[in-house]
Tab-separated table of C-alpha atoms in Angstrom:
chain	number	residue	atom	x	y	z
A	228	UNK	CA	0.000	0.000	0.000
A	229	UNK	CA	2.654	2.398	1.160
A	230	UNK	CA	4.700	1.208	-1.748
A	231	UNK	CA	1.989	2.031	-4.242
A	232	UNK	CA	1.469	5.456	-2.746
A	233	UNK	CA	5.132	6.170	-3.076
A	234	UNK	CA	5.097	5.010	-6.686
A	235	UNK	CA	2.168	7.301	-7.278
A	236	UNK	CA	4.029	10.269	-5.908
A	237	UNK	CA	6.972	9.371	-8.070
A	238	UNK	CA	4.809	9.145	-11.190
A	239	UNK	CA	3.207	12.484	-10.435
A	240	UNK	CA	6.661	13.923	-9.799
A	241	UNK	CA	8.056	12.737	-13.121
A	242	UNK	CA	4.967	13.716	-15.042
A	243	UNK	CA	5.173	17.154	-13.475
A	244	UNK	CA	8.841	17.390	-14.246
A	245	UNK	CA	8.471	16.563	-17.899
A	246	UNK	CA	5.517	18.945	-18.042
A	247	UNK	CA	7.658	21.793	-16.754
A	248	UNK	CA	10.400	20.802	-19.181
A	249	UNK	CA	7.857	20.768	-21.941
A	250	UNK	CA	6.397	24.185	-21.363
A	251	UNK	CA	9.850	25.603	-20.834
A	252	UNK	CA	10.882	24.104	-24.148
A	253	UNK	CA	7.754	25.173	-25.976
A	254	UNK	CA	8.073	28.724	-24.652
A	255	UNK	CA	11.693	28.825	-25.716
A	256	UNK	CA	10.739	27.487	-29.159
A	257	UNK	CA	8.057	30.153	-29.538
A	258	UNK	CA	10.536	32.917	-28.718
A	259	UNK	CA	13.094	31.251	-30.948
A	260	UNK	CA	10.795	31.519	-33.918
A	261	UNK	CA	10.859	35.323	-33.655
A	262	UNK	CA	14.630	35.286	-33.418
A	263	UNK	CA	14.767	33.008	-36.453
A	264	UNK	CA	12.512	35.280	-38.499
A	265	UNK	CA	14.595	38.299	-37.566
A	266	UNK	CA	18.072	36.841	-37.981
A	267	UNK	CA	18.207	33.654	-39.989
A	268	UNK	CA	15.297	33.455	-42.423
A	269	UNK	CA	17.007	35.521	-45.129
A	270	UNK	CA	19.647	32.840	-45.645
A	271	UNK	CA	18.253	29.594	-44.240
A	272	UNK	CA	14.733	30.246	-45.641
A	273	UNK	CA	11.251	30.004	-44.064
A	274	UNK	CA	11.285	26.226	-43.775
A	275	UNK	CA	14.952	25.836	-42.968
A	276	UNK	CA	15.604	24.446	-46.409
A	277	UNK	CA	18.503	26.807	-47.223
A	278	UNK	CA	19.857	27.050	-50.763
A	279	UNK	CA	21.895	24.153	-52.056
A	280	UNK	CA	25.657	24.787	-52.074
A	281	UNK	CA	25.178	28.304	-50.709
A	282	UNK	CA	23.254	28.205	-47.433
A	283	UNK	CA	23.114	24.802	-45.739
A	284	UNK	CA	19.718	23.482	-44.680
A	285	UNK	CA	18.738	23.409	-41.028
A	286	UNK	CA	15.695	21.214	-41.700
A	287	UNK	CA	16.806	17.594	-41.318
A	288	UNK	CA	20.418	18.737	-41.156
A	289	UNK	CA	22.676	15.870	-40.100
A	290	UNK	CA	25.234	18.459	-39.014
A	291	UNK	CA	22.819	19.917	-36.484
A	292	UNK	CA	22.219	16.487	-34.972
A	293	UNK	CA	25.775	15.168	-35.070
A	294	UNK	CA	27.590	18.332	-34.094
A	295	UNK	CA	25.445	19.977	-31.472
A	296	UNK	CA	28.295	21.926	-29.928
A	297	UNK	CA	29.671	23.170	-33.273
A	298	UNK	CA	26.178	24.208	-34.307
A	299	UNK	CA	25.640	26.300	-31.182
A	300	UNK	CA	29.138	27.681	-31.596
A	301	UNK	CA	28.388	28.751	-35.187
A	302	UNK	CA	25.328	30.652	-34.011
A	303	UNK	CA	27.267	32.225	-31.131
A	304	UNK	CA	30.410	33.218	-33.017
A	305	UNK	CA	29.639	32.952	-36.750
A	306	UNK	CA	31.003	30.232	-38.973
A	307	UNK	CA	33.306	30.057	-41.946
A	308	UNK	CA	35.235	27.447	-43.901
A	309	UNK	CA	34.402	24.019	-45.266
A	310	UNK	CA	31.583	22.041	-43.689
A	311	UNK	CA	29.514	19.156	-44.983
A	312	UNK	CA	25.757	19.079	-44.459
A	313	UNK	CA	23.695	16.143	-45.713
A	314	UNK	CA	26.544	15.086	-47.981
A	315	UNK	CA	26.927	18.476	-49.639
A	316	UNK	CA	29.949	20.652	-49.072
A	317	UNK	CA	29.599	24.303	-48.091
A	318	UNK	CA	32.432	26.760	-48.006
A	319	UNK	CA	30.718	29.962	-47.097
A	320	UNK	CA	30.650	32.596	-44.419
A	321	UNK	CA	27.962	32.990	-41.837
A	322	UNK	CA	28.417	36.404	-40.262
A	323	UNK	CA	28.302	36.779	-36.514
A	324	UNK	CA	24.601	37.058	-35.685
A	325	UNK	CA	25.298	39.038	-32.496
A	326	UNK	CA	22.627	37.384	-30.353
A	327	UNK	CA	22.345	37.427	-26.583
A	328	UNK	CA	22.906	34.051	-24.893
A	329	UNK	CA	19.159	33.859	-24.174
A	330	UNK	CA	18.364	34.390	-27.849
A	331	UNK	CA	20.871	31.703	-28.816
A	332	UNK	CA	19.127	29.252	-26.463
A	333	UNK	CA	15.751	30.070	-28.002
A	334	UNK	CA	16.760	29.970	-31.644
A	335	UNK	CA	18.643	26.688	-31.134
A	336	UNK	CA	15.624	25.116	-29.472
A	337	UNK	CA	13.488	26.373	-32.333
A	338	UNK	CA	15.644	25.041	-35.164
A	339	UNK	CA	16.248	21.755	-33.370
A	340	UNK	CA	12.506	21.195	-33.035
A	341	UNK	CA	11.097	22.453	-36.331
A	342	UNK	CA	10.594	21.210	-39.880
A	343	UNK	CA	10.829	17.572	-38.824
A	344	UNK	CA	13.786	18.090	-36.475
A	345	UNK	CA	13.399	16.767	-32.954
A	346	UNK	CA	15.720	17.012	-29.989
A	347	UNK	CA	14.887	15.723	-26.524
A	348	UNK	CA	17.726	17.577	-24.924
A	349	UNK	CA	16.803	21.210	-24.387
A	350	UNK	CA	19.553	23.758	-25.010
A	351	UNK	CA	20.207	25.679	-21.804
A	352	UNK	CA	21.777	28.983	-20.950
A	353	UNK	CA	24.644	27.310	-19.100
A	354	UNK	CA	25.379	25.165	-22.132
A	355	UNK	CA	25.597	28.271	-24.327
A	356	UNK	CA	27.678	30.157	-21.767
A	357	UNK	CA	30.115	27.260	-21.462
A	358	UNK	CA	31.125	27.509	-25.116
A	359	UNK	CA	33.976	29.938	-25.259
A	360	UNK	CA	35.632	31.028	-28.454
B	85	UNK	CA	-16.259	31.131	-47.846
B	86	UNK	CA	-15.973	32.870	-51.211
B	87	UNK	CA	-13.756	35.411	-49.553
B	88	UNK	CA	-11.632	32.675	-48.083
B	89	UNK	CA	-11.353	30.959	-51.428
B	90	UNK	CA	-10.485	34.277	-53.040
B	91	UNK	CA	-7.647	34.893	-50.630
B	92	UNK	CA	-6.484	31.367	-51.073
B	93	UNK	CA	-6.446	31.782	-54.832
B	94	UNK	CA	-4.521	35.017	-54.627
B	95	UNK	CA	-1.953	33.384	-52.383
B	96	UNK	CA	-1.706	30.448	-54.739
B	97	UNK	CA	-1.237	32.705	-57.744
B	98	UNK	CA	1.281	34.924	-55.991
B	99	UNK	CA	3.159	31.844	-54.925
B	100	UNK	CA	3.500	30.620	-58.450
B	101	UNK	CA	4.482	34.047	-59.723
B	102	UNK	CA	6.975	34.964	-57.051
B	103	UNK	CA	7.962	31.621	-55.674
B	104	UNK	CA	10.160	30.617	-58.571
B	105	UNK	CA	13.756	30.014	-57.641
B	106	UNK	CA	15.745	30.902	-60.710
B	107	UNK	CA	16.017	34.161	-62.492
B	108	UNK	CA	15.163	33.418	-66.098
B	109	UNK	CA	15.429	37.000	-67.269
B	110	UNK	CA	19.208	37.225	-67.163
B	111	UNK	CA	21.528	36.125	-69.966
B	112	UNK	CA	24.608	33.974	-69.645
B	113	UNK	CA	27.217	35.002	-72.197
B	114	UNK	CA	28.718	32.257	-74.356
B	115	UNK	CA	32.234	33.643	-74.259
B	116	UNK	CA	34.111	35.558	-71.622
B	117	UNK	CA	36.247	38.445	-72.746
B	118	UNK	CA	37.891	38.965	-69.403
B	119	UNK	CA	39.762	37.234	-66.619
B	120	UNK	CA	39.663	37.885	-62.901
B	121	UNK	CA	42.606	38.519	-60.660
B	122	UNK	CA	42.527	38.339	-56.859
B	123	UNK	CA	44.002	41.615	-55.619
B	124	UNK	CA	43.222	41.657	-51.884
B	125	UNK	CA	43.095	38.088	-50.585
B	126	UNK	CA	41.507	36.647	-47.469
B	127	UNK	CA	38.781	38.998	-46.424
B	128	UNK	CA	35.839	38.061	-44.290
B	129	UNK	CA	32.909	40.242	-45.361
B	130	UNK	CA	34.366	43.188	-47.287
B	131	UNK	CA	31.533	45.714	-47.243
B	132	UNK	CA	33.011	48.977	-48.429
B	133	UNK	CA	36.131	49.918	-50.402
B	134	UNK	CA	37.700	53.054	-51.740
B	135	UNK	CA	40.874	53.964	-53.600
B	136	UNK	CA	43.451	56.391	-52.270
B	137	UNK	CA	45.460	58.691	-54.542
B	138	UNK	CA	48.674	56.728	-53.864
B	139	UNK	CA	47.172	53.573	-55.377
B	140	UNK	CA	46.423	51.939	-52.023
B	141	UNK	CA	42.955	50.956	-50.821
B	142	UNK	CA	40.746	51.257	-47.785
B	143	UNK	CA	38.460	48.300	-47.130
B	144	UNK	CA	35.864	47.837	-44.396
B	145	UNK	CA	34.914	44.487	-42.970
B	146	UNK	CA	31.428	44.286	-41.515
B	147	UNK	CA	32.636	43.077	-38.117
B	148	UNK	CA	34.239	46.472	-37.549
B	149	UNK	CA	37.655	46.489	-39.202
B	150	UNK	CA	39.028	49.250	-41.402
B	151	UNK	CA	41.902	47.872	-43.459
B	152	UNK	CA	44.513	49.848	-45.329
B	153	UNK	CA	45.868	47.718	-48.169
B	154	UNK	CA	49.126	49.025	-49.556
B	155	UNK	CA	51.862	47.250	-51.498
B	156	UNK	CA	50.312	43.869	-50.813
B	157	UNK	CA	50.175	44.428	-47.044
B	158	UNK	CA	47.057	44.788	-44.898
B	159	UNK	CA	47.199	47.137	-41.943
B	160	UNK	CA	44.305	47.480	-39.546
B	161	UNK	CA	43.518	51.103	-38.766
B	162	UNK	CA	43.253	51.742	-35.027
B	163	UNK	CA	40.572	53.585	-33.073
B	164	UNK	CA	37.740	52.709	-35.430
B	165	UNK	CA	34.410	53.405	-33.668
B	166	UNK	CA	32.809	50.452	-31.981
B	167	UNK	CA	30.066	48.924	-34.091
B	168	UNK	CA	26.748	47.538	-32.897
B	169	UNK	CA	27.448	44.039	-34.150
B	170	UNK	CA	24.026	42.517	-34.406
B	171	UNK	CA	22.496	40.867	-37.462
B	172	UNK	CA	23.248	42.999	-40.507
B	173	UNK	CA	24.875	45.764	-38.469
B	174	UNK	CA	28.559	46.615	-38.533
B	175	UNK	CA	31.045	48.809	-40.317
B	176	UNK	CA	29.532	49.407	-43.748
B	177	UNK	CA	30.622	51.839	-46.432
B	178	UNK	CA	33.749	53.963	-46.722
B	179	UNK	CA	34.214	56.879	-49.117
B	180	UNK	CA	36.702	59.698	-49.609
B	181	UNK	CA	35.864	63.376	-49.691
B	182	UNK	CA	36.093	64.603	-53.327
B	183	UNK	CA	38.948	66.842	-52.177
B	184	UNK	CA	40.571	64.168	-50.031
B	185	UNK	CA	44.008	65.052	-51.404
B	186	UNK	CA	43.885	68.385	-49.645
B	187	UNK	CA	41.681	67.780	-46.607
B	188	UNK	CA	42.155	64.084	-45.758
B	189	UNK	CA	38.509	63.458	-44.823
B	190	UNK	CA	37.249	59.876	-44.934
B	191	UNK	CA	33.534	59.117	-44.504
B	192	UNK	CA	31.993	55.911	-43.294
B	193	UNK	CA	28.682	54.491	-42.171
B	194	UNK	CA	28.286	52.015	-39.335
B	195	UNK	CA	25.740	50.711	-36.873
B	196	UNK	CA	26.159	52.645	-33.663
B	197	UNK	CA	24.667	52.168	-30.218
B	198	UNK	CA	25.355	55.771	-29.277
B	199	UNK	CA	22.356	57.320	-27.525
B	200	UNK	CA	20.018	56.474	-24.687
B	201	UNK	CA	17.977	53.546	-25.900
B	202	UNK	CA	19.117	49.975	-26.112
B	203	UNK	CA	20.080	48.799	-29.590
B	204	UNK	CA	21.592	50.624	-32.525
B	205	UNK	CA	21.015	52.697	-35.614
B	206	UNK	CA	23.067	53.830	-38.580
B	207	UNK	CA	25.570	56.656	-38.224
B	208	UNK	CA	27.627	58.647	-40.719
B	209	UNK	CA	31.059	59.644	-39.457
B	210	UNK	CA	33.985	61.471	-40.927
B	211	UNK	CA	37.557	61.220	-39.703
B	212	UNK	CA	41.167	61.343	-40.838
B	213	UNK	CA	43.903	58.781	-40.663
B	214	UNK	CA	47.171	59.705	-39.015
B	215	UNK	CA	49.905	57.138	-38.558
B	216	UNK	CA	47.502	54.265	-38.817
B	217	UNK	CA	44.983	55.698	-36.351
B	218	UNK	CA	41.619	57.377	-36.906
B	219	UNK	CA	41.626	60.925	-35.578
B	220	UNK	CA	39.329	63.962	-35.659
B	221	UNK	CA	36.277	61.720	-35.577
B	222	UNK	CA	32.994	63.563	-36.116
B	223	UNK	CA	29.597	61.944	-36.124
B	224	UNK	CA	27.763	63.874	-38.841
B	225	UNK	CA	24.470	62.041	-38.522
B	226	UNK	CA	23.033	59.347	-36.304
B	227	UNK	CA	19.660	57.748	-36.954
B	228	UNK	CA	17.301	57.559	-33.961
B	229	UNK	CA	15.904	55.835	-32.044
B	230	UNK	CA	18.127	52.821	-31.436
B	231	UNK	CA	16.459	49.473	-31.831
B	232	UNK	CA	17.530	45.880	-31.292
B	233	UNK	CA	16.044	44.924	-34.674
B	234	UNK	CA	18.945	43.297	-36.443
B	235	UNK	CA	18.309	44.296	-40.022
B	236	UNK	CA	17.973	47.084	-42.599
B	237	UNK	CA	20.741	49.469	-41.628
B	238	UNK	CA	21.566	50.370	-45.285
B	239	UNK	CA	24.051	51.793	-46.238
B	240	UNK	CA	26.217	53.391	-48.926
B	241	UNK	CA	27.836	56.804	-49.211
B	242	UNK	CA	28.136	58.857	-52.413
B	243	UNK	CA	29.213	62.431	-53.149
B	244	UNK	CA	27.548	64.324	-55.979
B	245	UNK	CA	29.129	66.864	-58.315
B	246	UNK	CA	28.213	69.746	-55.999
B	247	UNK	CA	30.060	68.208	-53.052
B	248	UNK	CA	26.956	67.079	-51.136
B	249	UNK	CA	27.173	63.731	-49.392
B	250	UNK	CA	24.328	61.188	-49.731
B	251	UNK	CA	23.805	58.094	-47.628
B	252	UNK	CA	20.920	55.773	-46.863
B	253	UNK	CA	19.419	54.181	-43.778
B	254	UNK	CA	17.160	51.138	-44.176
B	255	UNK	CA	13.748	50.932	-42.494
B	256	UNK	CA	15.335	49.349	-39.365
B	257	UNK	CA	12.748	46.612	-39.307
B	258	UNK	CA	9.818	48.995	-38.738
B	259	UNK	CA	8.336	49.242	-42.184
B	260	UNK	CA	4.924	50.412	-41.040
B	261	UNK	CA	6.465	53.106	-38.852
B	262	UNK	CA	9.476	54.671	-40.532
B	263	UNK	CA	9.681	54.832	-44.337
B	264	UNK	CA	6.549	56.902	-44.997
B	265	UNK	CA	7.069	59.303	-42.089
B	266	UNK	CA	9.469	62.180	-42.729
B	267	UNK	CA	9.612	63.003	-39.022
B	268	UNK	CA	11.316	59.652	-38.422
B	269	UNK	CA	14.635	58.171	-39.439
B	270	UNK	CA	14.866	54.956	-41.441
B	271	UNK	CA	13.816	54.110	-44.972
B	272	UNK	CA	15.417	57.315	-46.232
B	273	UNK	CA	18.196	58.683	-48.410
B	274	UNK	CA	19.828	61.672	-46.718
B	275	UNK	CA	21.747	64.596	-48.163
B	276	UNK	CA	24.194	66.679	-46.137
B	277	UNK	CA	26.938	69.203	-46.719
B	278	UNK	CA	30.376	67.689	-46.308
B	279	UNK	CA	30.594	68.992	-42.709
B	280	UNK	CA	27.256	67.436	-41.765
B	281	UNK	CA	25.162	70.600	-41.839
B	282	UNK	CA	21.841	70.609	-43.680
B	283	UNK	CA	21.774	72.153	-47.170
B	284	UNK	CA	19.287	75.038	-47.182
B	285	UNK	CA	17.552	73.654	-50.264
B	286	UNK	CA	16.891	70.178	-48.861
B	287	UNK	CA	13.269	69.265	-49.659
B	288	UNK	CA	11.834	69.209	-46.143
B	289	UNK	CA	13.647	72.096	-44.447
B	290	UNK	CA	10.377	73.977	-44.032
B	291	UNK	CA	8.256	71.072	-42.820
B	292	UNK	CA	7.562	71.201	-39.109
B	293	UNK	CA	8.999	68.232	-37.263
B	294	UNK	CA	10.664	66.755	-40.333
B	295	UNK	CA	14.138	65.292	-40.299
B	296	UNK	CA	15.580	67.943	-42.551
B	297	UNK	CA	18.503	65.804	-43.687
B	298	UNK	CA	16.045	63.649	-45.673
B	299	UNK	CA	16.367	63.881	-49.441
B	300	UNK	CA	13.984	61.073	-50.465
B	301	UNK	CA	11.862	58.523	-48.566
B	302	UNK	CA	9.830	55.321	-48.841
B	303	UNK	CA	12.938	53.148	-49.192
B	304	UNK	CA	13.373	49.668	-47.731
B	305	UNK	CA	17.053	48.834	-47.457
B	306	UNK	CA	19.425	50.675	-49.772
B	307	UNK	CA	22.746	48.815	-50.030
B	308	UNK	CA	23.941	50.070	-53.389
B	309	UNK	CA	24.432	53.653	-54.500
B	310	UNK	CA	26.513	55.396	-57.143
B	311	UNK	CA	26.794	58.577	-59.154
B	312	UNK	CA	25.980	58.474	-62.839
B	313	UNK	CA	29.186	59.490	-64.645
B	314	UNK	CA	27.418	61.639	-67.243
B	315	UNK	CA	24.259	63.045	-65.656
B	316	UNK	CA	25.702	63.292	-62.143
B	317	UNK	CA	22.439	61.860	-60.750
B	318	UNK	CA	22.523	59.556	-57.737
B	319	UNK	CA	21.335	56.025	-58.448
B	320	UNK	CA	20.497	53.514	-55.748
B	321	UNK	CA	19.362	49.931	-55.438
B	322	UNK	CA	17.543	48.392	-52.514
B	323	UNK	CA	16.511	45.013	-51.201
B	324	UNK	CA	12.848	44.184	-51.557
B	325	UNK	CA	11.186	41.501	-49.447
B	326	UNK	CA	10.706	38.312	-51.540
B	327	UNK	CA	10.788	39.831	-54.981
B	328	UNK	CA	10.712	43.569	-55.486
B	329	UNK	CA	14.347	44.594	-55.264
B	330	UNK	CA	14.566	47.956	-57.003
B	331	UNK	CA	16.812	50.280	-58.949
B	332	UNK	CA	15.897	53.953	-58.556
B	333	UNK	CA	17.232	57.341	-59.482
B	334	UNK	CA	17.173	59.339	-56.263
B	335	UNK	CA	15.154	62.499	-56.763
B	336	UNK	CA	14.630	65.357	-54.362
B	337	UNK	CA	11.670	64.972	-52.021
B	338	UNK	CA	10.264	61.933	-53.809
B	339	UNK	CA	8.496	59.006	-52.189
B	340	UNK	CA	9.592	55.566	-53.420
B	341	UNK	CA	6.578	53.866	-51.937
B	342	UNK	CA	7.775	51.264	-49.443
B	343	UNK	CA	5.766	49.549	-47.951
B	344	UNK	CA	2.606	50.946	-49.558
B	345	UNK	CA	3.564	49.828	-53.042
B	346	UNK	CA	5.916	46.960	-53.780
B	347	UNK	CA	6.460	44.199	-56.318
B	348	UNK	CA	7.340	41.605	-53.683
B	349	UNK	CA	5.742	39.556	-50.917
B	350	UNK	CA	6.738	38.706	-47.349
B	351	UNK	CA	9.311	36.042	-46.529
B	352	UNK	CA	6.623	33.768	-45.143
B	353	UNK	CA	4.794	34.087	-48.498
B	354	UNK	CA	2.017	36.250	-47.077
B	355	UNK	CA	0.977	39.361	-48.942
B	356	UNK	CA	2.351	42.646	-47.828
B	357	UNK	CA	0.490	44.956	-50.163
B	358	UNK	CA	-1.595	44.336	-53.259
B	359	UNK	CA	-0.547	47.681	-54.724
B	360	UNK	CA	2.311	48.188	-57.095
B	361	UNK	CA	1.571	51.778	-57.968
B	362	UNK	CA	-0.044	54.831	-56.442
B	363	UNK	CA	-0.246	58.489	-57.360
B	364	UNK	CA	2.508	60.465	-55.641
B	365	UNK	CA	4.804	57.465	-55.452
B	366	UNK	CA	7.705	56.760	-57.761
B	367	UNK	CA	7.895	53.655	-59.887
B	368	UNK	CA	11.260	51.937	-59.786
B	369	UNK	CA	13.449	52.278	-62.848
B	370	UNK	CA	13.690	48.494	-62.677
B	371	UNK	CA	12.461	45.826	-60.276
B	372	UNK	CA	13.575	42.262	-59.732
B	373	UNK	CA	11.308	39.240	-59.356
B	374	UNK	CA	12.724	37.025	-57.968
B	375	UNK	CA	15.024	39.042	-55.743
B	376	UNK	CA	18.723	38.946	-56.469
B	377	UNK	CA	19.665	40.580	-53.133
B	378	UNK	CA	21.502	43.508	-54.735
B	379	UNK	CA	24.667	44.908	-53.199
B	380	UNK	CA	27.071	47.526	-54.516
B	381	UNK	CA	26.603	49.235	-57.887
B	382	UNK	CA	28.827	51.128	-60.309
B	383	UNK	CA	28.762	52.480	-63.838
B	384	UNK	CA	31.470	51.463	-66.266
B	385	UNK	CA	32.883	54.621	-67.771
B	386	UNK	CA	36.603	54.050	-68.243
B	387	UNK	CA	37.948	53.041	-71.648
B	388	UNK	CA	39.295	49.800	-70.229
B	389	UNK	CA	36.053	48.056	-71.222
B	390	UNK	CA	34.925	49.563	-74.535
B	391	UNK	CA	32.102	47.014	-74.980
B	392	UNK	CA	30.651	47.789	-71.581
B	393	UNK	CA	30.899	51.549	-71.588
B	394	UNK	CA	27.913	53.208	-69.927
B	395	UNK	CA	26.674	49.899	-68.521
B	396	UNK	CA	25.640	49.485	-64.916
B	397	UNK	CA	27.121	46.769	-62.688
B	398	UNK	CA	25.258	45.386	-59.671
B	399	UNK	CA	26.348	42.587	-57.339
B	400	UNK	CA	23.995	39.773	-56.388
B	401	UNK	CA	24.429	38.332	-52.925
B	402	UNK	CA	21.805	35.704	-53.526
B	403	UNK	CA	22.742	34.340	-56.924
B	404	UNK	CA	26.453	34.986	-56.458
B	405	UNK	CA	27.295	36.882	-59.593
B	406	UNK	CA	27.922	40.374	-60.794
B	407	UNK	CA	25.402	41.540	-63.327
B	408	UNK	CA	25.902	43.917	-66.209
B	409	UNK	CA	22.893	45.969	-67.203
B	410	UNK	CA	22.553	47.847	-70.437
B	411	UNK	CA	20.532	50.995	-69.832
B	412	UNK	CA	18.900	52.901	-72.645
B	413	UNK	CA	16.858	56.034	-71.898
B	414	UNK	CA	16.657	55.132	-68.210
B	415	UNK	CA	15.345	51.640	-69.016
B	416	UNK	CA	17.052	48.315	-68.502
B	417	UNK	CA	17.235	46.658	-71.912
B	418	UNK	CA	19.622	43.751	-71.299
B	419	UNK	CA	21.087	41.905	-68.307
B	420	UNK	CA	24.010	39.538	-68.291
B	421	UNK	CA	25.871	37.497	-65.665
B	422	UNK	CA	29.538	38.098	-65.149
B	423	UNK	CA	31.829	36.456	-62.593
B	424	UNK	CA	29.377	33.664	-61.782
B	425	UNK	CA	30.072	31.187	-58.978
B	426	UNK	CA	32.859	33.095	-57.266
B	427	UNK	CA	30.734	33.771	-54.202
B	428	UNK	CA	28.431	36.368	-52.677
B	429	UNK	CA	29.214	39.650	-54.412
B	430	UNK	CA	29.123	42.391	-51.798
B	431	UNK	CA	30.440	45.382	-53.641
B	432	UNK	CA	31.651	46.727	-56.976
B	433	UNK	CA	33.525	49.923	-57.725
B	434	UNK	CA	35.692	51.459	-60.416
B	435	UNK	CA	39.256	52.131	-59.252
B	436	UNK	CA	41.266	55.243	-60.015
B	437	UNK	CA	43.049	53.119	-62.627
B	438	UNK	CA	39.743	52.557	-64.461
B	439	UNK	CA	39.497	48.865	-63.598
B	440	UNK	CA	36.446	47.199	-62.080
B	441	UNK	CA	36.992	45.930	-58.533
B	442	UNK	CA	34.629	43.379	-57.055
B	443	UNK	CA	34.430	42.399	-53.376
B	444	UNK	CA	33.365	38.832	-52.624
B	445	UNK	CA	32.450	37.529	-49.193
B	446	UNK	CA	34.849	35.037	-47.689
B	447	UNK	CA	37.309	35.562	-50.553
B	448	UNK	CA	38.536	39.091	-51.104
B	449	UNK	CA	38.692	41.760	-53.773
B	450	UNK	CA	39.067	40.880	-57.437
B	451	UNK	CA	39.937	42.982	-60.435
B	452	UNK	CA	38.331	42.318	-63.820
B	453	UNK	CA	40.965	42.321	-66.539
B	454	UNK	CA	39.729	42.454	-70.141
B	455	UNK	CA	41.336	39.939	-72.521
B	456	UNK	CA	43.226	41.358	-75.460
């Protein structure tokens, strides 16, 4: 009996936890969409499809999944030089977007959870802060 | 329901008209009568460039560097003003005073966070260079208010034959607020005397509350501007939304219509305006659908390129080429790609030696050398 009660509390606890996580994530994603429309849409396009050989896609980008840290770094500091995304080579320049750490968190959560992308691990402010140049 | 269907149809039609990816209206020449030569290598995003009397060059990089390139060596000029490095902001154009030889004045535009509010807006500064350092810095104009919106700062600088300086500020992301209101900065081309004072015959000097530096308004984001070598008129190009980039001749006190009239649609494919013309608003000399994302512009006037004499050159950031436009009676009659596939063309200018110089992002500055 006691056992079951305790289990119950645990279930409620976890459900609550993932609920908080969820709303936190969905709020961050919603803010991230505004950041995306202001800063990224011109190059990476409304549906994250980019332009082949010029602007890499963010939608279903293997780079974004495989190289989480590099991706956040590129948004924090800009990115230049050769990279390969979905088998296609890019050798362009992404200028420094100049975002606050909070905006980086939001836009990363947005692009990692849009257009068919899905990431269970929310990007946090401490993660962004920990990436130094 | 009918209304809904109507809207849906319009969206569908607009999508098919404007949604196309390739520009089918430009020609690709069969033979190339020129080669390209990399003159200034390894630049990040070279935004502005200008040519000094001693044959050296000044180049700006958007992140806030002013580079003096002389005898194959790059030297970074010190004490350049701090830029508001957000989105499209940064150190933009650089231009010499027409009498630079005698007075040493250098003009540049940059995004500045000077002022009370958070954010930034475009500023025009003049200064001199002494021993590799910027001195005598004077802010001649600073757009207000600051905003954290990261786009549409402009900006190019051009002097006309009377010694007036022109520069543009984009709508700063507030297209329903700024471009049509002459009491506000943004979405304007400005005209000043070389020391920053307002010419007494500027169009709005007698309008109460107007920003009297304004010369023309209703612009979106002017990133190309040049003086016509024969007429002396100031020409500009500006980014439209999706479709609707424009080439205009800048005329005193005129309204170029943004965002009331426009040949483009929003980035998310929604309709911005269904009007492309209105009384009291200027039609563009030329408009682009789809957008090419136009950058710098220059007229070919030297005798280095006899076949191209009088033609207009405009860089395309989006399609990564320089285009050559034949203009007859203020109409574009032919367009052709040159320098395709080298990268995002940020700027084009004619050097003191008469050659065409082209700045490409991530690469550097190239010179176009005609084949004999």
